[in-house]
Tab-separated table of C-alpha atoms in Angstrom:
chain	number	residue	atom	x	y	z
A	1	MET	CA	-15.775	10.348	-53.837
A	2	THR	CA	-13.870	7.775	-55.884
A	3	ASN	CA	-15.826	4.884	-57.277
A	4	PRO	CA	-14.553	1.640	-55.579
A	5	ALA	CA	-14.357	-0.115	-58.931
A	6	THR	CA	-12.240	2.707	-60.363
A	7	ALA	CA	-10.022	2.713	-57.254
A	8	LEU	CA	-9.420	-1.008	-57.559
A	9	ARG	CA	-8.661	-0.672	-61.270
A	10	ASP	CA	-6.236	2.218	-60.582
A	11	GLU	CA	-4.437	0.266	-57.901
A	12	PHE	CA	-4.231	-3.197	-59.372
A	13	GLY	CA	-5.042	-2.786	-63.115
A	14	ALA	CA	-1.464	-2.362	-64.326
A	15	THR	CA	-0.148	-5.272	-62.254
A	16	ILE	CA	-2.960	-7.623	-63.325
A	17	ALA	CA	-2.395	-6.703	-66.986
A	18	ALA	CA	1.355	-7.346	-66.659
A	19	LEU	CA	0.577	-10.599	-64.892
A	20	SER	CA	-1.797	-11.839	-67.598
A	21	ASN	CA	0.620	-10.751	-70.354
A	22	ALA	CA	3.415	-12.710	-68.728
A	23	LEU	CA	1.114	-15.715	-68.400
A	24	ALA	CA	0.048	-15.490	-72.081
A	25	ALA	CA	3.677	-15.145	-73.184
A	26	GLY	CA	4.712	-18.023	-70.969
A	27	ASN	CA	7.338	-15.766	-69.290
A	28	GLU	CA	7.670	-17.524	-65.954
A	29	ALA	CA	10.211	-15.139	-64.381
A	30	ALA	CA	8.138	-12.012	-65.195
A	31	PHE	CA	4.943	-13.712	-64.022
A	32	PHE	CA	6.355	-14.567	-60.590
A	33	THR	CA	8.001	-11.144	-60.159
A	34	GLU	CA	4.612	-9.473	-60.732
A	35	LEU	CA	2.858	-11.964	-58.455
A	36	ASP	CA	5.416	-11.406	-55.622
A	37	GLY	CA	5.021	-7.640	-55.952
A	38	LEU	CA	1.260	-7.979	-55.693
A	39	LEU	CA	1.476	-10.168	-52.570
A	40	GLN	CA	3.978	-7.846	-50.872
A	41	ARG	CA	1.747	-4.831	-51.463
A	42	ARG	CA	-1.203	-6.690	-49.980
A	43	GLU	CA	0.825	-7.807	-46.936
A	44	ARG	CA	1.985	-4.261	-46.262
A	45	MET	CA	-1.588	-3.008	-46.274
A	46	LEU	CA	-2.683	-5.750	-43.896
A	47	PHE	CA	0.218	-4.939	-41.611
A	48	LEU	CA	-0.713	-1.254	-41.495
A	49	ASP	CA	-4.324	-2.119	-40.681
A	50	LEU	CA	-3.212	-4.516	-37.974
A	51	ARG	CA	-0.922	-1.934	-36.432
A	52	LYS	CA	-3.698	0.623	-36.281
A	53	LEU	CA	-6.039	-1.945	-34.746
A	54	THR	CA	-3.474	-2.888	-32.101
A	55	GLY	CA	-2.948	0.770	-31.254
A	56	ASP	CA	-6.681	1.300	-30.832
A	57	LEU	CA	-6.992	-1.788	-28.692
A	58	GLN	CA	-4.105	-0.718	-26.497
A	59	SER	CA	-5.469	2.744	-25.809
A	60	ALA	CA	-8.921	1.282	-25.170
A	61	LEU	CA	-7.417	-1.111	-22.646
A	62	GLN	CA	-5.484	1.664	-20.948
A	63	ARG	CA	-8.541	3.854	-20.794
A	64	PHE	CA	-10.440	0.952	-19.324
A	65	ARG	CA	-7.713	0.347	-16.732
A	66	VAL	CA	-7.629	3.999	-15.631
A	67	ASP	CA	-11.429	4.162	-15.703
A	68	SER	CA	-11.888	1.025	-13.645
A	69	ARG	CA	-9.242	2.154	-11.122
A	70	LEU	CA	-11.057	5.483	-10.808
A	71	VAL	CA	-14.369	3.687	-10.405
A	72	ASP	CA	-12.783	1.535	-7.703
A	73	LEU	CA	-11.400	4.599	-5.978
A	74	ALA	CA	-14.669	6.477	-6.174
A	75	GLU	CA	-16.947	3.593	-5.235
A	76	LYS	CA	-14.911	1.802	-2.626
A	77	ASP	CA	-11.717	3.501	-1.493
A	78	VAL	CA	-13.109	6.993	-0.926
A	79	PRO	CA	-16.016	5.802	1.260
A	80	ASP	CA	-13.479	3.538	3.023
A	81	ALA	CA	-11.306	6.593	3.633
A	82	ARG	CA	-14.260	8.320	5.263
A	83	LEU	CA	-14.742	5.306	7.543
A	84	ARG	CA	-11.014	5.317	8.301
A	85	LEU	CA	-11.010	8.977	9.285
A	86	ASP	CA	-14.157	8.450	11.368
A	87	HIS	CA	-12.310	5.703	13.161
A	88	VAL	CA	-9.353	8.023	13.788
A	89	LEU	CA	-11.741	10.545	15.266
A	90	ARG	CA	-13.180	7.867	17.531
A	91	LEU	CA	-9.720	6.627	18.575
A	92	THR	CA	-8.481	10.111	19.463
A	93	ASP	CA	-11.735	10.906	21.233
A	94	GLU	CA	-11.635	7.718	23.302
A	95	ALA	CA	-7.964	8.170	24.182
A	96	ALA	CA	-8.467	11.785	25.226
A	97	HIS	CA	-11.438	10.882	27.418
A	98	ARG	CA	-9.700	7.871	28.895
A	99	THR	CA	-6.700	10.062	29.760
A	100	LEU	CA	-8.873	12.814	31.220
A	101	ASP	CA	-10.871	10.292	33.277
A	102	LEU	CA	-7.695	8.839	34.731
A	103	VAL	CA	-6.242	12.268	35.506
A	104	GLU	CA	-9.493	13.367	37.143
A	105	GLN	CA	-9.552	10.166	39.167
A	106	SER	CA	-5.908	10.515	40.269
A	107	GLY	CA	-5.981	14.199	41.202
A	108	PRO	CA	-8.188	13.831	44.305
A	109	LEU	CA	-6.223	10.765	45.468
A	110	ALA	CA	-2.957	12.721	45.377
A	111	GLU	CA	-4.654	15.673	47.042
A	112	ARG	CA	-6.104	13.490	49.814
A	113	THR	CA	-2.684	12.011	50.554
A	114	ALA	CA	-1.027	15.420	50.613
A	115	LYS	CA	-3.711	16.782	52.928
A	116	ALA	CA	-3.547	13.839	55.327
A	117	ALA	CA	0.251	14.147	55.486
A	118	ASN	CA	-0.106	17.836	56.131
A	119	ASP	CA	-2.610	17.220	58.957
A	120	LEU	CA	-0.071	14.973	60.671
A	121	LYS	CA	2.666	17.592	60.634
A	122	GLU	CA	1.506	19.585	63.652
A	123	PRO	CA	0.925	16.744	66.165
A	124	TRP	CA	4.102	15.068	64.882
A	125	GLN	CA	6.116	18.217	65.581
A	126	GLN	CA	4.581	18.427	69.086
A	127	PHE	CA	5.540	14.801	69.591
A	128	ARG	CA	9.122	15.481	68.456
A	129	ASP	CA	9.281	18.454	70.798
A	130	ARG	CA	7.931	16.177	73.598
A	131	LYS	CA	5.104	18.631	74.167
A	132	ILE	CA	2.190	16.432	73.058
A	133	ALA	CA	-0.723	15.746	75.397
A	134	ILE	CA	-1.481	12.066	75.946
A	135	GLU	CA	-4.942	12.244	74.297
A	136	ASP	CA	-3.440	14.125	71.329
A	137	PHE	CA	-0.773	11.426	71.067
A	138	HIS	CA	-3.429	8.685	70.919
A	139	ARG	CA	-5.318	10.646	68.289
A	140	MET	CA	-2.111	11.092	66.255
A	141	VAL	CA	-1.350	7.351	66.332
A	142	ARG	CA	-4.847	6.551	65.045
A	143	GLN	CA	-4.445	9.267	62.428
A	144	MET	CA	-1.069	7.799	61.404
A	145	ASP	CA	-2.534	4.275	61.045
A	146	ALA	CA	-5.298	5.574	58.819
A	147	PHE	CA	-2.861	7.683	56.809
A	148	LEU	CA	-0.479	4.806	56.101
A	149	ASP	CA	-3.300	2.585	54.874
A	150	ALA	CA	-4.940	5.263	52.772
A	151	ALA	CA	-1.701	6.610	51.314
A	152	SER	CA	-0.430	3.229	50.129
A	153	GLY	CA	-3.832	2.375	48.639
A	154	ASP	CA	-4.254	5.753	46.971
A	155	MET	CA	-0.743	5.883	45.593
A	156	ASN	CA	-0.995	2.357	44.191
A	157	LYS	CA	-4.140	3.463	42.406
A	158	VAL	CA	-2.378	6.578	41.078
A	159	ARG	CA	0.529	4.453	39.828
A	160	GLU	CA	-1.950	2.134	38.101
A	161	ASN	CA	-3.708	5.097	36.508
A	162	LEU	CA	-0.408	6.461	35.224
A	163	SER	CA	0.306	3.139	33.485
A	164	GLU	CA	-3.141	3.338	31.903
A	165	VAL	CA	-2.469	6.896	30.737
A	166	LEU	CA	0.745	5.649	29.181
A	167	LEU	CA	-1.050	2.874	27.296
A	168	ALA	CA	-3.824	5.195	26.161
A	169	GLN	CA	-1.206	7.118	24.150
A	170	GLY	CA	-1.053	4.131	21.782
A	171	TYR	CA	-3.833	5.818	19.823
A	172	GLN	CA	-1.194	8.034	18.206
A	173	ASP	CA	0.448	5.046	16.527
A	174	LEU	CA	-2.848	3.467	15.445
A	175	SER	CA	-4.427	6.662	14.142
A	176	GLY	CA	-1.143	7.661	12.493
A	177	GLN	CA	-1.073	4.408	10.547
A	178	ILE	CA	-4.644	4.959	9.386
A	179	ILE	CA	-3.962	8.556	8.334
A	180	ARG	CA	-0.942	7.386	6.355
A	181	GLY	CA	-3.196	4.907	4.556
A	182	VAL	CA	-5.581	7.707	3.620
A	183	MET	CA	-2.661	9.842	2.416
A	184	LYS	CA	-1.596	6.972	0.176
A	185	LEU	CA	-5.113	6.820	-1.207
A	186	VAL	CA	-5.088	10.560	-1.922
A	187	THR	CA	-1.822	10.132	-3.825
A	188	GLU	CA	-3.280	7.258	-5.800
A	189	LEU	CA	-6.383	9.257	-6.575
A	190	GLU	CA	-4.194	12.099	-7.776
A	191	ILE	CA	-2.210	9.769	-10.049
A	192	ALA	CA	-5.385	8.241	-11.482
A	193	LEU	CA	-6.859	11.672	-12.179
A	194	VAL	CA	-3.647	12.935	-13.780
A	195	ASP	CA	-3.566	9.782	-15.917
A	196	LEU	CA	-7.140	10.348	-16.954
A	197	VAL	CA	-6.409	13.949	-17.944
A	198	ARG	CA	-3.375	12.832	-19.970
A	199	LEU	CA	-5.398	10.100	-21.618
A	200	ALA	CA	-8.071	12.579	-22.588
A	201	GLN	CA	-5.384	14.792	-24.115
A	202	THR	CA	-3.161	12.307	-25.937
A	203	GLY	CA	-5.007	9.032	-25.912
A	204	ALA	CA	-2.443	6.972	-24.043
A	205	ARG	CA	-0.881	6.793	-20.597
A	206	THR	CA	-0.292	3.924	-18.228
A	207	ALA	CA	-1.661	3.858	-14.708
A	208	ARG	CA	0.771	3.044	-11.927
A	209	HIS	CA	-0.385	0.685	-9.249
A	210	VAL	CA	0.500	0.012	-5.617
A	211	SER	CA	0.928	-3.567	-4.501
A	212	ASP	CA	2.958	-5.795	-2.191
A	213	GLU	CA	0.707	-4.916	0.739
A	214	THR	CA	0.814	-8.169	2.625
A	215	ARG	CA	4.565	-7.830	3.012
A	216	ARG	CA	4.477	-4.171	4.032
A	217	GLY	CA	1.362	-4.436	6.188
A	218	PHE	CA	-2.179	-3.120	5.945
A	219	GLY	CA	-2.383	-1.031	9.118
A	220	PRO	CA	-4.988	-1.453	11.844
A	221	PRO	CA	-8.290	-3.126	10.940
A	222	ILE	CA	-11.161	-0.611	10.645
A	223	PRO	CA	-14.635	-1.527	11.861
A	224	GLY	CA	-17.024	-1.551	8.910
A	225	ILE	CA	-14.391	-2.209	6.259
A	226	LYS	CA	-14.407	-5.757	4.997
A	227	THR	CA	-11.052	-7.366	4.258
A	228	SER	CA	-9.671	-10.880	4.177
A	229	PRO	CA	-10.182	-12.792	7.448
A	230	ALA	CA	-8.719	-10.987	10.457
A	231	VAL	CA	-8.396	-11.916	14.106
A	232	SER	CA	-10.715	-10.171	16.542
A	233	GLY	CA	-8.260	-9.796	19.397
A	234	GLN	CA	-5.371	-11.228	21.377
A	235	GLN	CA	-7.288	-14.417	22.290
A	236	ASP	CA	-7.791	-15.154	18.604
A	237	VAL	CA	-4.082	-14.576	17.925
A	238	ASP	CA	-3.118	-16.897	20.775
A	239	ALA	CA	-5.458	-19.636	19.531
A	240	LEU	CA	-4.176	-19.320	15.968
A	241	LEU	CA	-0.527	-19.396	17.065
A	242	SER	CA	-0.912	-22.326	19.417
A	243	GLY	CA	-2.514	-24.168	16.500
A	244	LEU	CA	0.672	-23.425	14.570
A	245	GLY	CA	2.866	-24.603	17.428
A	246	VAL	CA	4.185	-21.179	18.481
B	1	MET	CA	19.797	-12.299	35.454
B	2	SER	CA	16.729	-12.084	33.227
B	3	LYS	CA	16.107	-8.466	34.265
B	4	ASN	CA	19.454	-7.559	32.699
B	5	LEU	CA	18.200	-8.610	29.276
B	6	ARG	CA	18.858	-6.035	26.586
B	7	PHE	CA	15.799	-5.186	24.513
B	8	LEU	CA	15.545	-3.538	21.107
B	9	VAL	CA	12.149	-1.966	20.423
B	10	VAL	CA	11.451	-1.276	16.743
B	11	ASP	CA	8.492	0.913	15.784
B	12	ASP	CA	8.171	3.845	13.403
B	13	PHE	CA	6.027	5.806	15.893
B	14	SER	CA	8.113	7.354	18.637
B	15	THR	CA	5.081	7.466	20.963
B	16	MET	CA	4.669	3.699	20.719
B	17	ARG	CA	8.405	3.201	21.324
B	18	ARG	CA	8.145	5.300	24.480
B	19	ILE	CA	5.096	3.350	25.640
B	20	VAL	CA	6.776	-0.015	25.151
B	21	LYS	CA	10.000	1.228	26.736
B	22	ASN	CA	8.105	2.493	29.788
B	23	LEU	CA	6.176	-0.758	30.105
B	24	LEU	CA	9.392	-2.772	29.868
B	25	ASN	CA	10.933	-0.522	32.529
B	26	ASP	CA	7.874	-1.141	34.728
B	27	LEU	CA	8.449	-4.884	34.260
B	28	GLY	CA	12.001	-4.387	35.527
B	29	TYR	CA	13.822	-4.402	32.192
B	30	ALA	CA	15.935	-1.285	32.377
B	31	ASN	CA	18.064	-1.882	29.290
B	32	VAL	CA	15.892	-0.896	26.344
B	33	GLN	CA	16.993	0.708	23.098
B	34	GLU	CA	14.941	1.914	20.154
B	35	ALA	CA	15.011	1.827	16.346
B	36	ASP	CA	12.487	3.277	13.913
B	37	ASP	CA	12.462	0.554	11.252
B	38	GLY	CA	14.143	-2.639	10.098
B	39	ASN	CA	16.879	-0.835	8.214
B	40	THR	CA	17.973	0.938	11.397
B	41	ALA	CA	17.407	-2.080	13.631
B	42	LEU	CA	19.278	-4.735	11.679
B	43	PRO	CA	22.763	-3.139	11.885
B	44	MET	CA	22.170	-2.480	15.606
B	45	LEU	CA	21.276	-6.136	16.134
B	46	GLN	CA	24.255	-7.286	14.070
B	47	THR	CA	26.602	-5.134	16.116
B	48	GLY	CA	25.482	-7.323	18.989
B	49	GLY	CA	24.492	-6.748	22.572
B	50	PHE	CA	20.759	-7.458	22.270
B	51	ASP	CA	18.888	-10.373	23.802
B	52	PHE	CA	15.306	-9.663	22.790
B	53	LEU	CA	13.642	-8.001	19.805
B	54	VAL	CA	10.202	-6.375	19.966
B	55	THR	CA	9.094	-5.185	16.536
B	56	ASP	CA	6.161	-3.559	14.785
B	57	TRP	CA	5.136	-4.882	11.357
B	58	ASN	CA	3.986	-1.917	9.279
B	59	MET	CA	6.949	0.448	8.967
B	60	PRO	CA	8.394	2.468	6.118
B	61	GLY	CA	11.769	1.265	4.919
B	62	MET	CA	12.119	-2.323	6.085
B	63	PRO	CA	8.885	-3.751	7.520
B	64	GLY	CA	8.896	-5.992	10.593
B	65	LEU	CA	8.281	-9.198	8.669
B	66	ASP	CA	11.398	-8.579	6.562
B	67	LEU	CA	13.360	-7.766	9.722
B	68	LEU	CA	12.210	-11.029	11.290
B	69	LYS	CA	13.294	-12.966	8.188
B	70	ALA	CA	16.645	-11.157	8.138
B	71	VAL	CA	17.203	-12.009	11.806
B	72	ARG	CA	16.376	-15.681	11.258
B	73	ALA	CA	18.661	-15.763	8.199
B	74	ASP	CA	21.649	-14.376	10.128
B	75	PRO	CA	23.492	-17.229	11.899
B	76	LYS	CA	24.517	-14.920	14.754
B	77	LEU	CA	20.970	-13.696	15.375
B	78	ALA	CA	18.909	-16.719	14.307
B	79	LYS	CA	18.074	-17.762	17.885
B	80	MET	CA	17.055	-14.306	19.140
B	81	PRO	CA	13.563	-14.159	20.668
B	82	VAL	CA	11.320	-11.978	18.498
B	83	LEU	CA	7.987	-10.586	19.670
B	84	MET	CA	5.795	-8.971	17.047
B	85	LEU	CA	3.790	-6.044	18.454
B	86	THR	CA	1.509	-4.805	15.711
B	87	ALA	CA	-1.926	-3.725	14.562
B	88	GLU	CA	-1.710	-6.139	11.612
B	89	ALA	CA	-4.583	-8.520	12.266
B	90	LYS	CA	-5.076	-10.661	9.178
B	91	ARG	CA	-4.933	-14.380	9.794
B	92	GLU	CA	-2.688	-14.845	6.742
B	93	GLN	CA	-0.208	-12.381	8.252
B	94	ILE	CA	-0.084	-14.105	11.620
B	95	ILE	CA	0.470	-17.408	9.853
B	96	GLU	CA	3.162	-15.758	7.730
B	97	ALA	CA	4.894	-14.442	10.863
B	98	ALA	CA	4.666	-17.844	12.536
B	99	GLN	CA	6.198	-19.496	9.491
B	100	ALA	CA	8.973	-16.903	9.480
B	101	GLY	CA	9.780	-17.971	13.049
B	102	VAL	CA	8.188	-15.354	15.309
B	103	ASN	CA	8.165	-16.290	19.019
B	104	GLY	CA	5.134	-14.244	20.016
B	105	TYR	CA	2.521	-11.956	18.493
B	106	VAL	CA	0.764	-9.184	20.401
B	107	ILE	CA	-1.954	-7.248	18.695
B	108	LYS	CA	-2.418	-3.495	19.169
B	109	PRO	CA	-4.095	-2.015	21.115
B	110	PHE	CA	-2.652	-4.203	23.865
B	111	THR	CA	-2.456	-4.263	27.656
B	112	ALA	CA	0.553	-4.242	29.954
B	113	ILE	CA	-0.485	-7.677	31.210
B	114	THR	CA	-0.539	-9.188	27.719
B	115	LEU	CA	2.922	-7.825	27.001
B	116	LYS	CA	4.261	-9.253	30.268
B	117	GLU	CA	2.630	-12.647	29.656
B	118	LYS	CA	4.072	-12.980	26.168
B	119	ILE	CA	7.580	-11.959	27.214
B	120	ASP	CA	7.466	-14.324	30.189
B	121	LYS	CA	6.225	-17.140	27.959
B	122	ILE	CA	8.993	-16.595	25.406
B	123	LEU	CA	11.681	-16.378	28.080
B	124	GLY	CA	10.226	-19.411	29.847
B	125	ALA	CA	10.351	-21.424	26.633
B	126	ALA	CA	13.902	-20.272	25.908
B	127	ALA	CA	15.172	-21.161	29.409
């Protein structure tokens, strides 16, 4: 270990001696040359210290940024992703059941119509062949009245159910948007982890960040995930828009 | 006349495009074409031949809000009725769409009746 006093003497002794000699001799030019040299040396040392300090600060800030992004991801976004995927499960489940319900409801209606039409075939053929008994004819007319009523009612219901089946397929869009959001999160998590690994190795690496979401869209709202104020349904949208004059 | 309107349906999910197309067909609008995002839709619109735009918001490439702004900024298309059909539900977004000049906003999941009402309202206002 060098003694601090000795170190100081080694570093500045010669300059100070030259400085005081110049002062004693009244040599102004030599005095100021020595003084300038001294100041420059001091400035350079300060500059080096400052640069090191800035470097430390920068890497600390970067580490903090990566760390806080990871903390965010771990504490908020990952549990959110679980809620999102739960919601997807619910959406697909509901849509599948809704579709199955409608198919199960429509099947018997179509079957009933087909059967009733089939039952009319025989008396109708007898009628066409002019071989129908009068009581059979009366029965056929009553049967025909009932069939026409039932068939139009049943088929309207089937048509309605088909429209509902069509709409139920909207789950694919909604759940797809949510899954895409989770995929984006996984990518972000990957980037943050890679950044962290790099930082641990070299001490510096910037974290990339995703933004601009309002413009691009957030995807469907998820129950249980708090965001900025959202509308609760079409009525809300209509009220908001009519307030805006649309 | 109104049933001859030519619709462009813009959504990145082909299932949703099919749903909307089918619903429009059910409403009597037989002339419906599809595009999968704003970048595909805009040149189609500029080529001409469309009377009504139905667009999603959240799409890769050009999102619906940008498409709406591009339509309003194009003198040839500026007056085209635009119906936003989207899951985007934030109040700030609806306000943003209104300020960008949207004619109607239907939130997903939606019903056939809502879609019909909004289209009728827009066409009624335009007539």
